[in-house]
Coordinates of N, CA and C in Angstrom, one line a residue:
X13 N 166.3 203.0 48.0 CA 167.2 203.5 48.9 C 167.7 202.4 49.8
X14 N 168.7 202.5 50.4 CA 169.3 201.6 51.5 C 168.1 201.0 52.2
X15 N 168.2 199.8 52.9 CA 167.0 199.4 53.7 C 167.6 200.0 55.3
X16 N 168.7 200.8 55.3 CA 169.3 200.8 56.6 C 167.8 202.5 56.9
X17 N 167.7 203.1 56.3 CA 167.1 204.0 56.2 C 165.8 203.9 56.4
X18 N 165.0 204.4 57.3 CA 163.5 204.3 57.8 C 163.2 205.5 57.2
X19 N 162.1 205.8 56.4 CA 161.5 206.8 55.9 C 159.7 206.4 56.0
X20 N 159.5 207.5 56.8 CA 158.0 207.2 56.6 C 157.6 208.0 55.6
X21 N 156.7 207.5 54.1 CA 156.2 207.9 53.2 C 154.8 208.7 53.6
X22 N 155.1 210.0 53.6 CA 153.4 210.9 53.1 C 153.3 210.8 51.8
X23 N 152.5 210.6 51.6 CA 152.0 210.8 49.4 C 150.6 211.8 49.9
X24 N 151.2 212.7 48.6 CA 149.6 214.0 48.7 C 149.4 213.9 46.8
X25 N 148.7 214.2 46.7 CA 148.2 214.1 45.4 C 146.9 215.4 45.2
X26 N 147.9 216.5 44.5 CA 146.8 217.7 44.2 C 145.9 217.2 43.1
X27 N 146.6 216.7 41.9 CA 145.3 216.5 41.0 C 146.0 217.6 40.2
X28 N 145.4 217.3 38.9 CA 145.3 218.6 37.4 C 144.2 218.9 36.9
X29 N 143.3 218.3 37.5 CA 141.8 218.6 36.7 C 141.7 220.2 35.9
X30 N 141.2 219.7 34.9 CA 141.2 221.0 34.1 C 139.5 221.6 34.3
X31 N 140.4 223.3 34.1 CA 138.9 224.0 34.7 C 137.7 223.5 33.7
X32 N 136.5 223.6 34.5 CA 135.3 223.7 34.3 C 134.7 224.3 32.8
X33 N 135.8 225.3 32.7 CA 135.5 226.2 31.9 C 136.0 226.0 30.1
X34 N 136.7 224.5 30.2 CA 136.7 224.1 28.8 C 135.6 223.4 28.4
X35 N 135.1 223.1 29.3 CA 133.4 222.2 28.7 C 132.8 222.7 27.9
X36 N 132.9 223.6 27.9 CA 131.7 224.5 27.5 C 132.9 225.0 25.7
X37 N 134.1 224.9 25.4 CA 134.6 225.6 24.6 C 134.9 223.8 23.0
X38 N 134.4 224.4 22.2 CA 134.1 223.4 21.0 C 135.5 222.6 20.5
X39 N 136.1 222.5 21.2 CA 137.8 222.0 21.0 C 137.3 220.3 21.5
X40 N 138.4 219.6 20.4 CA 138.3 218.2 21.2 C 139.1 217.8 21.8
X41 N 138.4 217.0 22.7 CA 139.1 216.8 24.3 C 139.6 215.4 24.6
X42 N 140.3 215.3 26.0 CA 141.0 213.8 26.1 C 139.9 213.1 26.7
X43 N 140.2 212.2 27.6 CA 138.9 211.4 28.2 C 139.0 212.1 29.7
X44 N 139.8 213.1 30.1 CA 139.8 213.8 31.0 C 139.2 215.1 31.0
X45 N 139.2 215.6 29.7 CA 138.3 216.9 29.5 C 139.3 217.6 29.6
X46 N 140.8 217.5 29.0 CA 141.9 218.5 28.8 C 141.5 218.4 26.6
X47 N 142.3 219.9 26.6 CA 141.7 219.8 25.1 C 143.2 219.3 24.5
X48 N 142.6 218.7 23.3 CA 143.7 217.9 22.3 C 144.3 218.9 21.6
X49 N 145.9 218.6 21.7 CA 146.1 219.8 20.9 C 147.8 218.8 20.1
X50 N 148.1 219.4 19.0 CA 149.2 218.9 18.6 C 151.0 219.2 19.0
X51 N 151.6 218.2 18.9 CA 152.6 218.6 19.0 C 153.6 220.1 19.2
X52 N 152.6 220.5 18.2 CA 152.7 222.1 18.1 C 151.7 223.5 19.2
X53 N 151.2 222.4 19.5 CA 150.3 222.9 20.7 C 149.4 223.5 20.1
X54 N 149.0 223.6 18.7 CA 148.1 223.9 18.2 C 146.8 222.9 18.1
X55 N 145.5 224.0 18.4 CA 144.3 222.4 18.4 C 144.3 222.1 17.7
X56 N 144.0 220.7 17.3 CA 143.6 219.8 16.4 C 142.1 220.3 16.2
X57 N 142.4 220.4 14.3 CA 141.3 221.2 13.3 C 141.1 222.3 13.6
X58 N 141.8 223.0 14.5 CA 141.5 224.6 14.5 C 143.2 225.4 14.3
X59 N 143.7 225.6 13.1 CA 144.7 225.8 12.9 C 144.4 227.4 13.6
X60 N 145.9 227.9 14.3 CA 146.2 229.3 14.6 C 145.6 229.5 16.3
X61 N 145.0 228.3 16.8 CA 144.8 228.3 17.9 C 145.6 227.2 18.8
X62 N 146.5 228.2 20.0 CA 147.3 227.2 20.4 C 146.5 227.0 22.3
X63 N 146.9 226.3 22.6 CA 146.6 226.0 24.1 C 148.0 225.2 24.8
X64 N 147.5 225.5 26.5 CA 149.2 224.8 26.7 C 148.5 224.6 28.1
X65 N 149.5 224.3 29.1 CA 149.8 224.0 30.8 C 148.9 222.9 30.9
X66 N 147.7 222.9 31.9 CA 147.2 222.3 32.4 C 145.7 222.1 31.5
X67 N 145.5 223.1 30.4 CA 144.1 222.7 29.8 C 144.4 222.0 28.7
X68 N 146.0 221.8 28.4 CA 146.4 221.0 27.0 C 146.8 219.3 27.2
X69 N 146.5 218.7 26.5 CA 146.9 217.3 26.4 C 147.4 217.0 25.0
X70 N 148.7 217.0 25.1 CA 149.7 216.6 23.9 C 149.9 215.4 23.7
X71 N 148.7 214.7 22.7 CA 148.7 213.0 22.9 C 149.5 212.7 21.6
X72 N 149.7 211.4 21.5 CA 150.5 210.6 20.1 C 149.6 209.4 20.3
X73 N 148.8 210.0 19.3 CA 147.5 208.8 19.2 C 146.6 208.5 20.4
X74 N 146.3 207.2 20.8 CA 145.8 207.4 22.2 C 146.7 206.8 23.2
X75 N 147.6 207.0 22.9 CA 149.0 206.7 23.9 C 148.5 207.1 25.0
X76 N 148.2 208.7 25.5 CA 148.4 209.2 26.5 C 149.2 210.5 26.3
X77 N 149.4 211.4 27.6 CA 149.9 212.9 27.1 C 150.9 212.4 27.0
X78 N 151.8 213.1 26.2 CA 153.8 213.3 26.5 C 153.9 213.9 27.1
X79 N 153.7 215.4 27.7 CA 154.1 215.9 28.6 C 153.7 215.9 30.0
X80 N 154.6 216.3 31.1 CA 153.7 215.8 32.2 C 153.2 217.3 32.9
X81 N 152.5 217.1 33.8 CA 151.3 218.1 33.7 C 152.6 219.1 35.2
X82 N 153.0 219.7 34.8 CA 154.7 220.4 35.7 C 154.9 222.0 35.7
X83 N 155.4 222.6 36.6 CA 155.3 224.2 35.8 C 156.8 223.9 34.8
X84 N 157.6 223.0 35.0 CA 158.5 222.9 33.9 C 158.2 222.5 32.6
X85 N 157.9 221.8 33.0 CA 156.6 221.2 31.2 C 156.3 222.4 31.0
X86 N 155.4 223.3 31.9 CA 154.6 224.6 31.0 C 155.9 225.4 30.9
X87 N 157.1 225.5 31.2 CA 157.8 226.4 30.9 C 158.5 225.9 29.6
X88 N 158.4 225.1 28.7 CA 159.1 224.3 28.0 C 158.1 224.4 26.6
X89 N 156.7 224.2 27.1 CA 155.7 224.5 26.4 C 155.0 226.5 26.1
X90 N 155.3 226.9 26.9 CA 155.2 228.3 26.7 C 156.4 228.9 25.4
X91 N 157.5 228.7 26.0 CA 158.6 229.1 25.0 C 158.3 228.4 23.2
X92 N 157.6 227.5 23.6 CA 157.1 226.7 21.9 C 156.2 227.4 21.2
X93 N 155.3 227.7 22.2 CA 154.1 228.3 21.7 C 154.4 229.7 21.2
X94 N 155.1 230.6 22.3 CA 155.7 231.8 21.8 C 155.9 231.8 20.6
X95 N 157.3 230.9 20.2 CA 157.7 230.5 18.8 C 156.8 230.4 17.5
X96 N 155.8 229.5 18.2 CA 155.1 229.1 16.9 C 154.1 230.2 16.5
X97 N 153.4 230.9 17.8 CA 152.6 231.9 17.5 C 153.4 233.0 16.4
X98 N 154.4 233.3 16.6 CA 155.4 234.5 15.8 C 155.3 233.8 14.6
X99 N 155.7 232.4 14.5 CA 155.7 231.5 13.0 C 155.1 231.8 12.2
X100 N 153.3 231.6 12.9 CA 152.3 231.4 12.3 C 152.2 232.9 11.9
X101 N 152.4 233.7 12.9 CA 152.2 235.1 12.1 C 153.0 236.0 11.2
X102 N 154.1 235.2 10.9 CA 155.4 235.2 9.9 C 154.9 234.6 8.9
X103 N 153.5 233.9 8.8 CA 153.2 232.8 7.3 C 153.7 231.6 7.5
X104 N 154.5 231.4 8.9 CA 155.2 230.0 8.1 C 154.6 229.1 9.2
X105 N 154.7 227.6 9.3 CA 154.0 226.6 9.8 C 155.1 226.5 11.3
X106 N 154.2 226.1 12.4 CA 154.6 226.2 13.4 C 155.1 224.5 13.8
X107 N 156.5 224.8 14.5 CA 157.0 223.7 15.2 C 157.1 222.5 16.3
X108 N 157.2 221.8 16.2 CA 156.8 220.6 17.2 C 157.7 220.9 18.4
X109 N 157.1 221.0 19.7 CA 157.9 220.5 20.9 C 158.8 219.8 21.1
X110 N 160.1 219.6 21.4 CA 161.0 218.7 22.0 C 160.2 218.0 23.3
X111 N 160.2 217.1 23.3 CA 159.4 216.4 24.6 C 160.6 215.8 25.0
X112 N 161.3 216.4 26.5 CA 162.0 215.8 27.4 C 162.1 214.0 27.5
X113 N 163.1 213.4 27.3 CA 162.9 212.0 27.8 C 162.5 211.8 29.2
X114 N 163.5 211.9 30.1 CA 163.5 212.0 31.8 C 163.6 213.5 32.1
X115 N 162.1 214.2 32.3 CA 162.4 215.7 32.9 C 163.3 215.4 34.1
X116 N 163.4 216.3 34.8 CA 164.0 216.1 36.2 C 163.3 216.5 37.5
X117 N 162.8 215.7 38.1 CA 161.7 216.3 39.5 C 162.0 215.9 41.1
X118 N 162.0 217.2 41.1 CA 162.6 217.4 42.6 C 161.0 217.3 43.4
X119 N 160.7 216.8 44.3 CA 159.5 217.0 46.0 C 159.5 217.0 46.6
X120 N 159.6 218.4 47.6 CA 159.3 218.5 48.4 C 158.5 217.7 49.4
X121 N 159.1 217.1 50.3 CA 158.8 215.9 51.0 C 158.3 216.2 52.7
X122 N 158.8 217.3 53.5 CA 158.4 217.5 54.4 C 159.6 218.8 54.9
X123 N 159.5 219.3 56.0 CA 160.4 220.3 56.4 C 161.7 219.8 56.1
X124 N 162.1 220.9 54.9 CA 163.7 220.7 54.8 C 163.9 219.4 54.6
X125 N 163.5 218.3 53.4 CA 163.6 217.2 52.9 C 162.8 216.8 51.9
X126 N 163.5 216.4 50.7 CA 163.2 216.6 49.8 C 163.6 215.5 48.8
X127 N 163.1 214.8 47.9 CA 162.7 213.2 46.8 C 163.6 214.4 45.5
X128 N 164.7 213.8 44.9 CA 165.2 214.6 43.4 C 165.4 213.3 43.1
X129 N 164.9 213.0 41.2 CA 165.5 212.2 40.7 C 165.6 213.0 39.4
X130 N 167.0 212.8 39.2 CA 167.5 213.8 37.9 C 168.4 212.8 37.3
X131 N 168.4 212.4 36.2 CA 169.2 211.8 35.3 C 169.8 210.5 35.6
X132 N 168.7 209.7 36.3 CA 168.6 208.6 37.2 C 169.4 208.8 38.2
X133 N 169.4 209.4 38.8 CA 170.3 209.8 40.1 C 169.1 210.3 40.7
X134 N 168.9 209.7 42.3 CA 168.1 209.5 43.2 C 168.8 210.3 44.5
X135 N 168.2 211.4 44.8 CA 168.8 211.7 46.5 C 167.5 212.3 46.8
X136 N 167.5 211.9 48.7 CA 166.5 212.3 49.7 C 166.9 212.5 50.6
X137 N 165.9 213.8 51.2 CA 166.1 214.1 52.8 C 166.5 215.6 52.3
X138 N 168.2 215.8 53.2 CA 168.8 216.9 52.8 C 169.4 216.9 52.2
X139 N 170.0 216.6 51.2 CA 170.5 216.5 50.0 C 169.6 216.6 48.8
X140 N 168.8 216.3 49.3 CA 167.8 216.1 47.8 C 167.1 218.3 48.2
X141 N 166.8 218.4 49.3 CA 166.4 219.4 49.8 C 167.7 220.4 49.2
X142 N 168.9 220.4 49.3 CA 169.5 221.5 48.9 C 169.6 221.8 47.5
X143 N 169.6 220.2 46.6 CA 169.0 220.5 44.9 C 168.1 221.4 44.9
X144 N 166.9 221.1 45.7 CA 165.8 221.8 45.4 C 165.6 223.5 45.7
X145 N 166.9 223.5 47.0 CA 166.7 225.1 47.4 C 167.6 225.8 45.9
X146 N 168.9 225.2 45.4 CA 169.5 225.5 43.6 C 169.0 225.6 42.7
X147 N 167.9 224.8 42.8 CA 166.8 225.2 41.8 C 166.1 226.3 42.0
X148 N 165.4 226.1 43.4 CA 164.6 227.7 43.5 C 165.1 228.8 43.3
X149 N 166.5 228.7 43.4 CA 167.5 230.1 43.2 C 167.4 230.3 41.7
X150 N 167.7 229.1 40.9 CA 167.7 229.1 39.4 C 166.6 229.9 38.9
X151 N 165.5 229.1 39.2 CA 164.0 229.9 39.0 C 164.0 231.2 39.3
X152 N 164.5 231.9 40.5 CA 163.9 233.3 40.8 C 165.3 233.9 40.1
X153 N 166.0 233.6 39.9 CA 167.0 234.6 38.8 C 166.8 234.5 37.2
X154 N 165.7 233.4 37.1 CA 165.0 233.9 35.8 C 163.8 234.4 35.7
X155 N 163.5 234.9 36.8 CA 162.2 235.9 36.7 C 162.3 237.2 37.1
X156 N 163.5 237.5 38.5 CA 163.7 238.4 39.0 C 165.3 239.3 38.8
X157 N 165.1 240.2 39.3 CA 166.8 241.0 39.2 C 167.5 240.4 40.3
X158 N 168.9 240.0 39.9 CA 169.5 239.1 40.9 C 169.3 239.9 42.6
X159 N 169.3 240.8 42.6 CA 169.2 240.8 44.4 C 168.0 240.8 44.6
X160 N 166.8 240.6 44.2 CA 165.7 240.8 44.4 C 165.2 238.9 44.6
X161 N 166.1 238.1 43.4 CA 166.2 236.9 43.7 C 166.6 236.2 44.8
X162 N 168.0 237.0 45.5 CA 168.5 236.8 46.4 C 168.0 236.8 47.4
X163 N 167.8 237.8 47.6 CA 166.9 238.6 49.0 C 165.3 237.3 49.0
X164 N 164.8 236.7 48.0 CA 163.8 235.9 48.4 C 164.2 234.2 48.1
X165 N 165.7 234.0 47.8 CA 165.9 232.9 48.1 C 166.5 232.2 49.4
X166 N 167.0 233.7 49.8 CA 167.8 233.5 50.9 C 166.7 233.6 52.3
X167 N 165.1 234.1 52.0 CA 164.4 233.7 53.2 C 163.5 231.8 52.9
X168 N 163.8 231.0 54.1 CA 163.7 229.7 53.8 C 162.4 229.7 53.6
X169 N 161.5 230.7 53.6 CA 159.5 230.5 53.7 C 159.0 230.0 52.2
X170 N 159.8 229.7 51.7 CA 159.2 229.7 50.1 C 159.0 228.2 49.6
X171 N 159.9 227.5 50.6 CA 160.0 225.5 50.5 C 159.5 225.2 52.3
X172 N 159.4 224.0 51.9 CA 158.7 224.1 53.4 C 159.7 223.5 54.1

């Protein structure tokens, strides 16, 4: 960004650590203790079993995951799995993920300002903040009935 612009940087880092509760389940895992699973999001050697979000790691060799650990990724990954589950129970062999080049990620950065980089295009502050309030509208009108969307995009408690 411009140098004319003073920004003081907070960085928070929640972490994805995967529950506790795959240790203990016979699937193989990354060096993080997320379980391996293929393209198809199905585990590797355990055909018909799929995993996804935060306890899957979709590697290409030992590259590292493709997907990044996002509720968008899981929303991207959910709709696959859906698919391939139906596949597999149609007989037929389940399909590989489209892995996003540049997802697009907006953060919330502090009251009403907000970090978007979408399609190499970079905005912060309030601008980047109003992408982000378009998006949340997007989101709650694909989960909810539009005034019901409305009515909770239109209260600002939901972004900080």
């Amino acid at each position: 960004y411009p140098q004319r612009y003073k920004m003081h940087w907070r960085l928070w880092n929640g972490g994805t650590a995967p529950s506790p509760l795959l240790a203990d389940l016979p699937f193989p895992k990354d060096p993080r203790g997320k379980i391996r699973v293929e393209r198809t999001f199905e585990v590797h050697d355990f055909p018909g079993v799929f995993v996804l979000g935060d306890a899957a790691a979709v590697m290409e060799g030992e590259r590292g995951p493709l997907f990044m650990q996002t509720a968008q990724a899981a929303t991207v990954e959910a709709k696959t799995v859906a698919e391939n589950v139906l596949r597999v129970l149609a007989g037929k062999s389940p399909l590989p993920a489209r892995i996003p080049k540049k997802p697009p990620v907006i953060i919330t950065i502090g009251r009403r300002s907000a970090l978007a980089a979408i399609r190499g295009f970079l905005l912060w502050g309030w601008a980047g903040y109003a992408l982000r309030r378009v998006a949340d509208l997007h989101y709650f009108l694909g989960i909810l009935p539009w005034r019901m969307a409305y009515r909770l995009w239109s209260r600002w408690k939901f972004t900080l």
